[in-house]
PDB file of C-alpha atoms and ligand atoms in Angstrom:
ATOM      1  CA  MET A 166       7.735  12.168 -13.643  1.00 90.00           C
ATOM      2  CA  ARG A 167       7.126  14.595 -10.022  1.00 87.00           C
ATOM      3  CA  THR A 168       4.100  13.165  -8.097  1.00 90.00           C
ATOM      4  CA  GLN A 169       2.499  14.235  -4.803  1.00 95.00           C
ATOM      5  CA  LEU A 170       3.423  11.410  -2.677  1.00 97.00           C
ATOM      6  CA  ASP A 171       0.026  11.512  -0.948  1.00 96.00           C
ATOM      7  CA  VAL A 172      -1.642  10.979  -4.895  1.00 96.00           C
ATOM      8  CA  LEU A 173       1.276   8.312  -4.855  1.00 97.00           C
ATOM      9  CA  VAL A 174       0.140   6.057  -1.897  1.00 97.00           C
ATOM     10  CA  ARG A 175      -3.824   6.850  -2.665  1.00 97.00           C
ATOM     11  CA  THR A 176      -4.152   5.546  -6.578  1.00 96.00           C
ATOM     12  CA  ALA A 177      -1.468   2.157  -5.066  1.00 96.00           C
ATOM     13  CA  LEU A 178      -3.750   1.120  -2.280  1.00 96.00           C
ATOM     14  CA  ALA A 179      -7.630   1.916  -4.886  1.00 95.00           C
ATOM     15  CA  ARG A 180      -5.583  -1.284  -6.899  1.00 94.00           C
ATOM     16  CA  GLY A 181      -4.472  -3.626  -3.631  1.00 95.00           C
ATOM     17  CA  ALA A 182      -1.406  -2.079  -3.553  1.00 97.00           C
ATOM     18  CA  ALA A 183       1.163  -0.083  -0.956  1.00 97.00           C
ATOM     19  CA  VAL A 184       3.952   1.929  -2.054  1.00 98.00           C
ATOM     20  CA  PRO A 185       7.423   1.159  -0.784  1.00 97.00           C
ATOM     21  CA  ALA A 186      10.058   3.920   0.387  1.00 97.00           C
ATOM     22  CA  PHE A 187      13.571   3.199   0.423  1.00 97.00           C
ATOM     23  CA  THR A 188      16.443   5.401   1.933  1.00 97.00           C
ATOM     24  CA  CYS A 189      17.914   7.057  -0.226  1.00 98.00           C
ATOM     25  CA  TYR A 190      21.867   7.734   2.132  1.00 97.00           C
ATOM     26  CA  ASP A 191      23.297   8.239  -1.493  1.00 97.00           C
ATOM     27  CA  PHE A 192      23.000   9.029  -5.492  1.00 98.00           C
ATOM     28  CA  THR A 193      24.518   5.448  -6.020  1.00 98.00           C
ATOM     29  CA  THR A 194      21.686   3.803  -4.074  1.00 98.00           C
ATOM     30  CA  ALA A 195      18.371   6.269  -6.033  1.00 98.00           C
ATOM     31  CA  LEU A 196      19.652   5.528  -9.301  1.00 98.00           C
ATOM     32  CA  ALA A 197      19.446   1.820  -8.325  1.00 98.00           C
ATOM     33  CA  VAL A 198      15.797   2.485  -6.407  1.00 98.00           C
ATOM     34  CA  VAL A 199      14.801   3.617  -9.775  1.00 98.00           C
ATOM     35  CA  GLU A 200      16.356   2.231 -12.129  1.00 98.00           C
ATOM     36  CA  ALA A 201      14.201  -0.853 -11.015  1.00 98.00           C
ATOM     37  CA  ALA A 202      10.981   0.577 -10.492  1.00 98.00           C
ATOM     38  CA  GLU A 203      10.970   1.477 -14.558  1.00 98.00           C
ATOM     39  CA  HIS A 204      11.892  -1.787 -14.746  1.00 98.00           C
ATOM     40  CA  ILE A 205       8.387  -2.827 -12.987  1.00 96.00           C
ATOM     41  CA  GLY A 206       6.291  -0.152 -14.327  1.00 96.00           C
ATOM     42  CA  ALA A 207       4.954   1.496 -11.048  1.00 96.00           C
ATOM     43  CA  GLY A 208       6.586   4.260  -8.395  1.00 97.00           C
ATOM     44  CA  VAL A 209       7.961   4.504  -5.222  1.00 98.00           C
ATOM     45  CA  ILE A 210       9.404   7.111  -2.693  1.00 98.00           C
ATOM     46  CA  LEU A 211      13.455   8.076  -2.262  1.00 98.00           C
ATOM     47  CA  LEU A 212      13.716   8.844   1.574  1.00 98.00           C
ATOM     48  CA  VAL A 213      16.195  11.587   2.697  1.00 98.00           C
ATOM     49  CA  ALA A 214      17.136  10.651   6.405  1.00 96.00           C
ATOM     50  CA  PRO A 215      17.068  14.003   9.075  1.00 93.00           C
ATOM     51  CA  LYS A 216      21.426  13.072   9.224  1.00 94.00           C
ATOM     52  CA  THR A 217      22.103  13.013   5.778  1.00 96.00           C
ATOM     53  CA  ALA A 218      20.088  16.295   5.252  1.00 94.00           C
ATOM     54  CA  ALA A 219      20.979  17.979   7.853  1.00 92.00           C
ATOM     55  CA  SER A 220      24.694  17.487   6.378  1.00 94.00           C
ATOM     56  CA  PRO A 221      26.870  19.116   4.626  1.00 94.00           C
ATOM     57  CA  VAL A 222      26.289  17.887   1.016  1.00 96.00           C
ATOM     58  CA  GLY A 223      22.606  16.860   2.384  1.00 97.00           C
ATOM     59  CA  LEU A 224      20.438  19.526   0.697  1.00 97.00           C
ATOM     60  CA  ARG A 225      22.372  18.690  -2.145  1.00 98.00           C
ATOM     61  CA  LEU A 226      21.411  15.438  -2.311  1.00 98.00           C
ATOM     62  CA  ILE A 227      17.789  16.025  -2.069  1.00 98.00           C
ATOM     63  CA  ARG A 228      17.903  17.965  -5.650  1.00 98.00           C
ATOM     64  CA  ALA A 229      19.668  15.415  -7.363  1.00 98.00           C
ATOM     65  CA  LEU A 230      17.978  13.201  -5.892  1.00 98.00           C
ATOM     66  CA  ARG A 231      14.827  15.626  -7.702  1.00 97.00           C
ATOM     67  CA  GLY A 232      16.045  15.872 -11.076  1.00 97.00           C
ATOM     68  CA  LEU A 233      16.091  11.840 -10.694  1.00 98.00           C
ATOM     69  CA  ALA A 234      12.867  11.984 -10.293  1.00 97.00           C
ATOM     70  CA  ASP A 235      12.026  14.662 -12.513  1.00 97.00           C
ATOM     71  CA  ALA A 236      13.096  12.226 -15.172  1.00 97.00           C
ATOM     72  CA  ALA A 237      12.570   9.444 -14.120  1.00 98.00           C
ATOM     73  CA  ALA A 238       9.593   7.123 -16.239  1.00 98.00           C
ATOM     74  CA  VAL A 239       7.456   6.096 -13.126  1.00 98.00           C
ATOM     75  CA  PRO A 240       5.933   8.896  -9.973  1.00 97.00           C
ATOM     76  CA  VAL A 241       8.481   8.871  -7.959  1.00 98.00           C
ATOM     77  CA  SER A 242       8.219  10.831  -4.392  1.00 98.00           C
ATOM     78  CA  ILE A 243      11.619  12.754  -2.542  1.00 98.00           C
ATOM     79  CA  GLN A 244      10.339  13.314   1.081  1.00 98.00           C
ATOM     80  CA  LEU A 245      12.702  14.835   3.740  1.00 98.00           C
ATOM     81  CA  ASP A 246      12.663  11.907   6.532  1.00 97.00           C
ATOM     82  CA  HIS A 247      11.717  12.190  10.503  1.00 94.00           C
ATOM     83  CA  ALA A 248      12.183  15.736  10.555  1.00 96.00           C
ATOM     84  CA  SER A 249      11.932  18.088  13.513  1.00 95.00           C
ATOM     85  CA  ASP A 250      13.271  20.929  12.472  1.00 96.00           C
ATOM     86  CA  ILE A 251      10.818  23.507  11.591  1.00 97.00           C
ATOM     87  CA  THR A 252      13.984  25.385   8.951  1.00 96.00           C
ATOM     88  CA  ALA A 253      15.693  21.735   7.955  1.00 96.00           C
ATOM     89  CA  ILE A 254      11.331  21.140   6.618  1.00 97.00           C
ATOM     90  CA  LEU A 255      12.412  24.634   5.220  1.00 97.00           C
ATOM     91  CA  ALA A 256      15.403  24.165   3.853  1.00 97.00           C
ATOM     92  CA  GLY A 257      13.973  20.507   2.176  1.00 97.00           C
ATOM     93  CA  VAL A 258      11.553  21.866   1.124  1.00 97.00           C
ATOM     94  CA  ALA A 259      12.904  23.772  -0.863  1.00 97.00           C
ATOM     95  CA  ALA A 260      15.101  21.813  -2.409  1.00 97.00           C
ATOM     96  CA  GLY A 261      13.287  19.350  -3.332  1.00 97.00           C
ATOM     97  CA  ALA A 262      11.250  17.340  -1.042  1.00 97.00           C
ATOM     98  CA  ASP A 263       8.028  16.897  -2.284  1.00 95.00           C
ATOM     99  CA  ALA A 264       6.915  15.738   1.743  1.00 98.00           C
ATOM    100  CA  VAL A 265       7.901  15.713   4.726  1.00 98.00           C
ATOM    101  CA  LEU A 266       7.020  12.961   7.655  1.00 98.00           C
ATOM    102  CA  VAL A 267       7.153  15.787  10.717  1.00 97.00           C
ATOM    103  CA  ASP A 268       7.803  13.126  13.607  1.00 95.00           C
ATOM    104  CA  GLY A 269       6.660  15.241  17.120  1.00 94.00           C
ATOM    105  CA  SER A 270       5.996  11.234  18.173  1.00 90.00           C
ATOM    106  CA  ALA A 271       8.840  11.677  20.906  1.00 90.00           C
ATOM    107  CA  LEU A 272       7.094  14.548  21.914  1.00 93.00           C
ATOM    108  CA  THR A 273       3.817  14.915  24.300  1.00 93.00           C
ATOM    109  CA  TYR A 274       0.368  14.493  22.036  1.00 95.00           C
ATOM    110  CA  GLU A 275      -0.322  17.630  22.213  1.00 97.00           C
ATOM    111  CA  GLU A 276       3.229  19.287  20.799  1.00 96.00           C
ATOM    112  CA  ASN A 277       3.027  16.844  18.510  1.00 96.00           C
ATOM    113  CA  ILE A 278      -0.144  18.217  17.011  1.00 98.00           C
ATOM    114  CA  GLN A 279       1.611  21.658  17.057  1.00 98.00           C
ATOM    115  CA  LEU A 280       4.697  20.456  14.876  1.00 98.00           C
ATOM    116  CA  VAL A 281       2.800  19.416  12.882  1.00 98.00           C
ATOM    117  CA  ARG A 282      -0.017  22.341  12.156  1.00 98.00           C
ATOM    118  CA  ALA A 283       3.789  24.684  12.596  1.00 98.00           C
ATOM    119  CA  ALA A 284       5.439  22.833   9.922  1.00 98.00           C
ATOM    120  CA  ARG A 285       1.939  23.336   7.546  1.00 98.00           C
ATOM    121  CA  ASP A 286       2.206  27.145   8.325  1.00 98.00           C
ATOM    122  CA  ALA A 287       6.065  27.607   7.997  1.00 98.00           C
ATOM    123  CA  ILE A 288       5.982  25.361   4.483  1.00 98.00           C
ATOM    124  CA  GLY A 289       2.462  27.455   2.576  1.00 95.00           C
ATOM    125  CA  ASP A 290       2.188  25.523  -0.456  1.00 95.00           C
ATOM    126  CA  PRO A 291      -1.167  23.176   0.387  1.00 94.00           C
ATOM    127  CA  GLY A 292       1.186  20.700  -2.065  1.00 95.00           C
ATOM    128  CA  ILE A 293       4.083  19.639  -0.120  1.00 98.00           C
ATOM    129  CA  VAL A 294       2.353  16.715   1.229  1.00 98.00           C
ATOM    130  CA  LEU A 295       2.539  15.650   5.769  1.00 98.00           C
ATOM    131  CA  GLU A 296       2.911  12.325   7.455  1.00 98.00           C
ATOM    132  CA  ALA A 297       3.023  12.299  11.111  1.00 97.00           C
ATOM    133  CA  GLU A 298       4.268   9.934  13.545  1.00 95.00           C
ATOM    134  CA  LEU A 299       2.071   8.679  15.866  1.00 94.00           C
ATOM    135  CA  GLY A 300       2.465   6.808  18.577  1.00 86.00           C
ATOM    136  CA  GLY A 301       6.309   6.099  20.137  1.00 71.00           C
ATOM    137  CA  LEU A 302       8.480   3.475  17.897  1.00 66.00           C
ATOM    138  CA  ALA A 303      10.788   2.326  19.221  1.00 62.00           C
ATOM    139  CA  GLY A 304      14.570   3.564  17.435  1.00 66.00           C
ATOM    140  CA  ASP A 305      17.434   4.681  15.925  1.00 67.00           C
ATOM    141  CA  GLU A 306      16.554   4.885  11.689  1.00 67.00           C
ATOM    142  CA  ASP A 307      20.734   4.835  10.778  1.00 68.00           C
ATOM    143  CA  ARG A 308      21.191   2.248  12.729  1.00 63.00           C
ATOM    144  CA  ALA A 309      19.272  -1.465  13.693  1.00 57.00           C
ATOM    145  CA  PHE A 310      19.814  -2.393  16.613  1.00 58.00           C
ATOM    146  CA  ALA A 311      17.625  -5.125  18.201  1.00 56.00           C
ATOM    147  CA  LEU A 312      15.239  -4.327  19.595  1.00 52.00           C
ATOM    148  CA  ASN A 313      11.289  -4.994  20.602  1.00 55.00           C
ATOM    149  CA  ALA A 314       8.669  -2.939  19.750  1.00 57.00           C
ATOM    150  CA  SER A 315       7.242  -0.883  22.218  1.00 61.00           C
ATOM    151  CA  GLY A 316       4.998   2.283  22.361  1.00 75.00           C
ATOM    152  CA  LEU A 317       1.872   1.491  19.873  1.00 87.00           C
ATOM    153  CA  THR A 318      -0.668   3.946  18.538  1.00 92.00           C
ATOM    154  CA  ASP A 319      -3.743   3.778  19.848  1.00 93.00           C
ATOM    155  CA  PRO A 320      -6.528   4.050  18.116  1.00 94.00           C
ATOM    156  CA  GLY A 321      -8.279   6.914  19.883  1.00 95.00           C
ATOM    157  CA  GLN A 322      -6.243   9.361  19.184  1.00 96.00           C
ATOM    158  CA  VAL A 323      -6.880   8.627  15.937  1.00 97.00           C
ATOM    159  CA  ALA A 324      -9.453  10.673  14.065  1.00 97.00           C
ATOM    160  CA  ASP A 325      -8.762  13.671  17.164  1.00 98.00           C
ATOM    161  CA  PHE A 326      -4.650  13.565  15.637  1.00 97.00           C
ATOM    162  CA  VAL A 327      -5.506  13.438  12.472  1.00 98.00           C
ATOM    163  CA  ALA A 328      -8.632  15.929  12.815  1.00 98.00           C
ATOM    164  CA  ARG A 329      -6.688  18.551  14.778  1.00 98.00           C
ATOM    165  CA  SER A 330      -2.932  18.011  13.351  1.00 97.00           C
ATOM    166  CA  GLY A 331      -3.647  17.855   8.991  1.00 97.00           C
ATOM    167  CA  ALA A 332      -1.830  15.311   8.262  1.00 98.00           C
ATOM    168  CA  GLN A 333      -2.107  13.162   4.820  1.00 98.00           C
ATOM    169  CA  LEU A 334      -0.595  10.008   6.577  1.00 98.00           C
ATOM    170  CA  LEU A 335      -0.159   8.622   9.511  1.00 97.00           C
ATOM    171  CA  ALA A 336       3.330   6.468  10.471  1.00 96.00           C
ATOM    172  CA  VAL A 337       1.815   4.248  13.380  1.00 94.00           C
ATOM    173  CA  ALA A 338       3.338   1.716  15.897  1.00 90.00           C
ATOM    174  CA  ILE A 339       1.377  -1.642  15.219  1.00 91.00           C
ATOM    175  CA  GLY A 340       4.754  -4.091  16.276  1.00 86.00           C
ATOM    176  CA  ASN A 341       7.086  -2.261  14.085  1.00 83.00           C
ATOM    177  CA  VAL A 342      10.064  -0.895  15.311  1.00 77.00           C
ATOM    178  CA  HIS A 343      13.047   1.397  13.368  1.00 79.00           C
ATOM    179  CA  GLY A 344      15.770  -1.017  12.873  1.00 73.00           C
ATOM    180  CA  ARG A 345      16.502  -5.190  13.931  1.00 75.00           C
ATOM    181  CA  TYR A 346      13.630  -6.750  15.853  1.00 74.00           C
ATOM    182  CA  ALA A 347      14.946  -9.391  18.839  1.00 76.00           C
ATOM    183  CA  GLY A 348      13.192 -12.451  17.872  1.00 76.00           C
ATOM    184  CA  GLU A 349       9.806 -13.183  15.706  1.00 78.00           C
ATOM    185  CA  PRO A 350       7.876  -9.104  14.615  1.00 79.00           C
ATOM    186  CA  ARG A 351       4.139  -9.320  15.883  1.00 82.00           C
ATOM    187  CA  ILE A 352       2.400  -6.738  14.329  1.00 86.00           C
ATOM    188  CA  ARG A 353      -1.416  -6.331  15.793  1.00 89.00           C
ATOM    189  CA  TRP A 354      -3.420  -5.999  12.783  1.00 91.00           C
ATOM    190  CA  ASP A 355      -6.439  -5.431  15.433  1.00 92.00           C
ATOM    191  CA  VAL A 356      -5.445  -2.467  16.106  1.00 93.00           C
ATOM    192  CA  LEU A 357      -3.793  -2.049  12.539  1.00 94.00           C
ATOM    193  CA  ALA A 358      -7.898  -2.283  11.688  1.00 95.00           C
ATOM    194  CA  ASP A 359      -9.002  -0.116  14.944  1.00 95.00           C
ATOM    195  CA  ILE A 360      -6.821   2.694  13.555  1.00 96.00           C
ATOM    196  CA  THR A 361      -7.408   2.173   9.969  1.00 95.00           C
ATOM    197  CA  SER A 362     -11.443   1.973  10.294  1.00 96.00           C
ATOM    198  CA  ARG A 363     -10.729   5.396  13.033  1.00 96.00           C
ATOM    199  CA  THR A 364      -9.128   7.423   9.547  1.00 96.00           C
ATOM    200  CA  LYS A 365      -9.844   7.993   6.136  1.00 95.00           C
ATOM    201  CA  VAL A 366      -5.435   8.714   5.784  1.00 96.00           C
ATOM    202  CA  PRO A 367      -2.941   6.603   3.919  1.00 97.00           C
ATOM    203  CA  VAL A 368      -1.536   4.492   7.487  1.00 97.00           C
ATOM    204  CA  VAL A 369       2.436   3.917   7.253  1.00 96.00           C
ATOM    205  CA  LEU A 370       4.218   1.337   7.921  1.00 94.00           C
ATOM    206  CA  HIS A 371       7.738   2.088   9.524  1.00 90.00           C
ATOM    207  CA  GLY A 372      10.919  -0.347   9.749  1.00 82.00           C
ATOM    208  CA  ALA A 373       9.407  -2.052   7.634  1.00 78.00           C
ATOM    209  CA  SER A 374      12.760  -4.426   7.418  1.00 74.00           C
ATOM    210  CA  GLY A 375      12.817  -6.994   8.801  1.00 78.00           C
ATOM    211  CA  LEU A 376       9.173  -8.353   9.299  1.00 84.00           C
ATOM    212  CA  ALA A 377       7.691 -11.474   7.579  1.00 85.00           C
ATOM    213  CA  ALA A 378       7.440 -10.494   3.565  1.00 86.00           C
ATOM    214  CA  GLN A 379       3.806 -12.588   4.323  1.00 87.00           C
ATOM    215  CA  ASP A 380       2.936  -9.868   6.401  1.00 87.00           C
ATOM    216  CA  LEU A 381       3.893  -6.845   3.828  1.00 90.00           C
ATOM    217  CA  ALA A 382       1.547  -9.170   1.295  1.00 91.00           C
ATOM    218  CA  GLN A 383      -1.142  -8.540   3.818  1.00 90.00           C
ATOM    219  CA  ALA A 384      -0.034  -4.738   4.355  1.00 91.00           C
ATOM    220  CA  PRO A 385      -2.059  -2.739   1.421  1.00 93.00           C
ATOM    221  CA  ALA A 386      -5.563  -4.703   2.198  1.00 92.00           C
ATOM    222  CA  SER A 387      -4.710  -3.524   5.821  1.00 92.00           C
ATOM    223  CA  GLY A 388      -5.174   0.303   4.609  1.00 93.00           C
ATOM    224  CA  VAL A 389      -1.230   0.018   4.450  1.00 96.00           C
ATOM    225  CA  GLY A 390      -0.271   2.138   2.013  1.00 97.00           C
ATOM    226  CA  LYS A 391       2.963   3.393   2.093  1.00 97.00           C
ATOM    227  CA  VAL A 392       6.002   1.084   3.650  1.00 96.00           C
ATOM    228  CA  ASN A 393       9.616   2.324   4.679  1.00 95.00           C
ATOM    229  CA  PHE A 394      12.428  -0.272   4.398  1.00 94.00           C
ATOM    230  CA  ASN A 395      16.289   0.676   5.317  1.00 92.00           C
ATOM    231  CA  THR A 396      17.912  -1.481   7.537  1.00 90.00           C
ATOM    232  CA  GLU A 397      17.988  -4.101   5.285  1.00 91.00           C
ATOM    233  CA  LEU A 398      19.037  -1.905   2.463  1.00 94.00           C
ATOM    234  CA  ARG A 399      22.072  -1.373   4.762  1.00 94.00           C
ATOM    235  CA  THR A 400      22.410  -4.943   5.895  1.00 94.00           C
ATOM    236  CA  GLY A 401      22.348  -6.429   1.788  1.00 96.00           C
ATOM    237  CA  VAL A 402      24.663  -3.216   0.716  1.00 98.00           C
ATOM    238  CA  LEU A 403      27.783  -3.943   3.071  1.00 97.00           C
ATOM    239  CA  SER A 404      27.007  -7.748   3.136  1.00 98.00           C
ATOM    240  CA  MET A 405      28.062  -7.497  -0.786  1.00 98.00           C
ATOM    241  CA  LEU A 406      30.705  -4.410   0.058  1.00 98.00           C
ATOM    242  CA  GLN A 407      32.708  -7.576   2.613  1.00 98.00           C
ATOM    243  CA  MET A 408      31.946 -10.330   0.319  1.00 98.00           C
ATOM    244  CA  GLN A 409      34.078  -8.475  -2.559  1.00 98.00           C
ATOM    245  CA  ILE A 410      35.574  -5.535  -2.210  1.00 97.00           C
ATOM    246  CA  LEU A 411      39.035  -7.215  -2.135  1.00 97.00           C
ATOM    247  CA  ALA A 412      38.409  -9.018  -5.796  1.00 98.00           C
ATOM    248  CA  HIS A 413      37.383  -5.675  -7.122  1.00 97.00           C
ATOM    249  CA  ARG A 414      41.034  -5.178  -5.735  1.00 97.00           C
ATOM    250  CA  GLU A 415      42.786  -7.170  -6.561  1.00 97.00           C
ATOM    251  CA  ASP A 416      41.299  -6.545  -9.679  1.00 97.00           C
ATOM    252  CA  GLY A 417      42.642  -3.240 -11.389  1.00 97.00           C
ATOM    253  CA  GLU A 418      40.956  -0.794  -7.927  1.00 97.00           C
ATOM    254  CA  ASN A 419      37.529  -2.166  -9.794  1.00 97.00           C
ATOM    255  CA  LEU A 420      35.158   1.040  -7.462  1.00 98.00           C
ATOM    256  CA  LEU A 421      33.444   0.402 -11.216  1.00 98.00           C
ATOM    257  CA  GLY A 422      32.061  -2.506 -10.615  1.00 98.00           C
ATOM    258  CA  ILE A 423      31.603  -2.273  -6.898  1.00 98.00           C
ATOM    259  CA  LEU A 424      29.136   0.255  -8.371  1.00 98.00           C
ATOM    260  CA  ASP A 425      26.937  -1.958 -11.135  1.00 98.00           C
ATOM    261  CA  LEU A 426      26.794  -4.511  -7.773  1.00 98.00           C
ATOM    262  CA  TRP A 427      25.741  -1.694  -5.687  1.00 98.00           C
ATOM    263  CA  ARG A 428      22.657  -1.030  -7.603  1.00 98.00           C
ATOM    264  CA  GLU A 429      22.415  -4.241  -9.171  1.00 98.00           C
ATOM    265  CA  THR A 430      21.837  -5.217  -5.087  1.00 98.00           C
ATOM    266  CA  VAL A 431      18.819  -2.609  -4.443  1.00 98.00           C
ATOM    267  CA  ARG A 432      17.730  -2.987  -7.742  1.00 98.00           C
ATOM    268  CA  ALA A 433      17.086  -6.598  -6.924  1.00 98.00           C
ATOM    269  CA  PHE A 434      15.901  -5.062  -3.369  1.00 96.00           C
ATOM    270  CA  THR A 435      13.328  -2.684  -4.244  1.00 97.00           C
ATOM    271  CA  THR A 436      11.877  -5.011  -7.388  1.00 97.00           C
ATOM    272  CA  ALA A 437      11.197  -7.834  -4.135  1.00 95.00           C
ATOM    273  CA  SER A 438      10.020  -5.096  -2.325  1.00 95.00           C
ATOM    274  CA  LEU A 439       7.383  -3.420  -5.673  1.00 96.00           C
ATOM    275  CA  GLU A 440       6.298  -7.170  -6.023  1.00 96.00           C
ATOM    276  CA  THR A 441       5.925  -8.303  -2.524  1.00 95.00           C
ATOM    277  CA  LEU A 442       3.468  -5.206  -2.007  1.00 96.00           C
ATOM    278  CA  SER A 443       1.799  -5.423  -4.959  1.00 92.00           C
ATOM    279  CA  GLY A 444      -1.109  -7.045  -3.972  1.00 80.00           C
ATOM    280  CA  ARG A 445      -0.830  -9.510  -6.328  1.00 71.00           C
ATOM    281  CA  ALA A 446       1.779 -11.840  -4.206  1.00 53.00           C
ATOM    282  CA  ASN A 447      -0.315 -14.546  -2.649  1.00 46.00           C
ATOM    283  CA  HIS A 448      -1.123 -14.894   1.323  1.00 41.00           C
TER     284      HIS A 448
HETATM  285 ZN1  LIG B 612       9.760   5.710  12.120  1.00 77.60          ZN
END
């Protein structure tokens, strides 16, 4: 069922849980994420990467995800991820995205605020939820390279940024990276606590792949209401393909079998993420 992303996240936070968001480059992955969410009975967010949205078939994928979300037995939101072009944002929303991460994190502080406001003005519809990103999160969302965290969010900017940008969710840099971690990730819980004490909007953690389960399990109690996963899903699917392609070629070019395994891989990861973020995990 269609659900406003901020309502989905706030409802989860109220019961001590966070909502996982998964990058869907394709419909098979999205089918499996929704299947797993329905099995558990919890809401999820389907992310559409900017390169996907900008591809010749991107808007068709968003429309297809819209149909999948509307027919789901659990709340599902479609979010256009890391978008910084207003024309692309409007096209994504028109195709059926419920929410947009308006990404001005590479801009100056004032330009970041102006971009979020410009997106709000251009979209008009107050039902479309805007997330913003404050602080320079290292990395590329679509390709994983080993990285050190950089550019922590400055808690002193949070209240002013949220008030002036109108962001309804705030993605922060607290030691997380987009992609793969070089060495042990070190989440700065002290910086997160400082951030959440200064705003009432739910905080979002990007680049959660690679964080320890006990770190993720502790996230909702620390005010993190949404956690984005991408790299680990890609790793899981690519590893499965590497192991299974030959046998499936020999088994009569069995693409159907590969797609079943693809969905099984994504379902397992989605289920594990939902359980870790449910607030029921031991920590
Ligand atoms: Zn991000």
